Amino acid sequence: MKTTFPIERFGGLRTPFYYYDTALLRETLDTIRREAGRYPDFCVHYAVKANANPTLLRIIRESGLGADCVSGGEVKAALEAGFPAQKVVYAGVGKSDWEIELGLDNDIFCFNVESVPELEVINALAAARGKVARVAFRINPNVGAHTHANITTGLAENKFGIAMEDMDRIIIMASGMEHVKFVGLHFHIGSQILDMGDFVALCNRVNELQERLAQQHIIVEHINVGGGLGIDYQHPDRQAIPDFAAYFATYHKHLHLMPGQTLHFELGRSVVGQCGSLITRVLYVKQGAHKQFCIVDAGMTDLIRPALYQAYHKIENLSAPADAPAETYDVVGPICESSDVFGKAIDLPRCQRGDLLALRSAGAYGEIMASGYNCRPLPVGVF
Ligand SMILES: *Cc1c(COP(=O)(O)O)cnc(C)c1O
């Protein structure tokens, strides 16, 4: 499925804005439902942090996915979008009291707990409300992912999760607490993972830990393996829908569920990444001493991934005629930061003031990370 841009509709809109191809999103969700549906014990959540645009959340909720949240604000956004509380999970290394209370008051499915002190606070806050909180422990599996260093989360050096060595201790602690119920194990090793071998390594580690627990006659209700499936930033249209068949089959083959267990997933980028593009207008083409700059009206405030992770987003000139000659540009934004660059030495059909450019594959970690730095207005979504 190839995204087409209705640029005749774009003329009257203030740039920059995010354009979402909702047909592609729906097709992606249908594929997830079909491929995960082959395995009756699989249960898929959407990682709200990838994009919490209310229109997208509504479409995703309608497809039947649950919601994976990493803050109280996200729990609120998910509930407001209509996700049932029994399908909301909440992870995060630093949950504030009000955020925990919000989860308790709404009886969310599960807190993914990341430390002993957090477990104690949840137990106390649940006790004050006369409730029993369902908790899973996020275990740091010390499994690397072959991805950017800033987006690996499952190594012992990362701040996330509970060390494997401490797993038994926290489980014993929880069994002595009256207001928490230990129901699952949670993992998340990183993002933009394209090598299925990384997921196989996680499965092997989960199997080891499960065997260790089984020897103590502990079998949890569910295993949650997080998200992380990557997308093709180089070729947004080549396989716009990620290979969910291979992804779910990998887990089916390598992760050994115990009888009665369900396997949960928390997919973010792979759900919404390819359906969004940042649309921006060329302000100026400026000749520098050694190169030419294409200065656009979108900046790192609208899409921070290139500045933050040296991420690549394919850039297309939507306005240039088919026979326009190619030229080489550094495509840059207007923000007063040298890192405000979308691409260096990019070949594009010749750019002119007023041309519309698309920064592709920007549906995940794009609009949601926008900031008001330089007193800039936030970009809006167009569907
Ligand atoms: C970010 C995150 C996800 C989603 O990651 P993607 O790479 O976007 O699929 C899932 N689970 C947790 C706990 C996360 O922090």
Short mmCIF file of N, CA and C and ligand atoms in Angstrom, two decimals, residues 47 49-50 68 70 91 138 186 188 190-192 226-229 266-270 365, ligand 1:
data_model
loop_
_atom_site.label_atom_id
_atom_site.label_comp_id
_atom_site.label_asym_id
_atom_site.label_seq_id
_atom_site.Cartn_x
_atom_site.Cartn_y
_atom_site.Cartn_z
N ALA A 47 1.18 0.94 22.19
CA ALA A 47 1.99 1.80 23.06
C ALA A 47 1.64 3.25 22.77
N LYS A 49 2.57 6.00 23.81
CA LYS A 49 3.58 7.05 23.73
C LYS A 49 4.05 7.30 22.30
N ALA A 50 3.83 6.35 21.38
CA ALA A 50 4.26 6.56 20.00
C ALA A 50 3.46 7.68 19.34
N ASP A 68 -1.03 0.44 26.14
CA ASP A 68 0.15 0.40 27.01
C ASP A 68 0.54 1.84 27.30
N VAL A 70 2.74 4.87 29.70
CA VAL A 70 3.95 5.08 30.50
C VAL A 70 3.84 6.35 31.36
N ALA A 91 3.39 1.12 32.63
CA ALA A 91 4.79 0.91 32.99
C ALA A 91 5.46 2.26 33.20
N ARG A 138 8.51 -5.74 35.80
CA ARG A 138 9.31 -5.53 34.60
C ARG A 138 10.72 -5.97 34.92
N HIS A 186 7.05 -8.75 32.82
CA HIS A 186 7.06 -7.79 31.72
C HIS A 186 8.50 -7.56 31.27
N HIS A 188 10.85 -5.34 27.96
CA HIS A 188 10.83 -4.48 26.76
C HIS A 188 12.29 -4.15 26.48
N GLY A 190 13.79 -2.66 23.71
CA GLY A 190 14.22 -1.52 22.91
C GLY A 190 13.29 -1.30 21.75
N SER A 191 13.72 -0.42 20.86
CA SER A 191 12.83 0.01 19.78
C SER A 191 13.56 -0.03 18.44
N GLN A 192 12.77 0.00 17.37
CA GLN A 192 13.31 -0.03 15.99
C GLN A 192 14.21 -1.26 15.82
N GLY A 226 6.56 -6.58 25.62
CA GLY A 226 6.81 -5.21 25.17
C GLY A 226 6.63 -5.07 23.68
N GLY A 227 7.32 -4.06 23.14
CA GLY A 227 7.19 -3.78 21.70
C GLY A 227 8.54 -3.83 21.03
N GLY A 228 8.78 -2.89 20.14
CA GLY A 228 10.11 -2.77 19.57
C GLY A 228 10.24 -3.10 18.10
N LEU A 229 9.22 -3.69 17.50
CA LEU A 229 9.35 -4.04 16.07
C LEU A 229 9.56 -2.77 15.25
N GLU A 266 3.25 -5.00 23.22
CA GLU A 266 2.99 -3.56 23.30
C GLU A 266 3.66 -2.89 22.11
N LEU A 267 2.95 -2.82 21.00
CA LEU A 267 3.55 -2.30 19.78
C LEU A 267 3.22 -0.82 19.59
N GLY A 268 4.22 -0.02 19.28
CA GLY A 268 4.02 1.40 19.07
C GLY A 268 4.38 1.79 17.65
N ARG A 269 5.69 1.92 17.43
CA ARG A 269 6.19 2.38 16.14
C ARG A 269 5.63 1.59 14.96
N SER A 270 5.59 0.26 15.09
CA SER A 270 5.17 -0.56 13.96
C SER A 270 3.69 -0.37 13.63
N TYR A 365 6.50 8.81 17.36
CA TYR A 365 7.48 9.67 18.02
C TYR A 365 7.73 10.95 17.22
C1 LIG B 1 8.17 2.52 24.14
C2 LIG B 1 7.60 1.31 24.72
C3 LIG B 1 6.92 0.39 23.89
C4 LIG B 1 6.74 0.58 22.41
O1 LIG B 1 7.92 0.51 21.69
P1 LIG B 1 7.91 0.52 20.10
O2 LIG B 1 9.32 0.39 19.72
O3 LIG B 1 7.33 1.83 19.66
O4 LIG B 1 7.07 -0.63 19.63
C5 LIG B 1 6.38 -0.72 24.50
N1 LIG B 1 6.51 -0.94 25.84
C6 LIG B 1 7.15 -0.08 26.65
C7 LIG B 1 7.23 -0.37 28.09
C8 LIG B 1 7.72 1.06 26.12
O5 LIG B 1 8.37 1.91 26.93
#
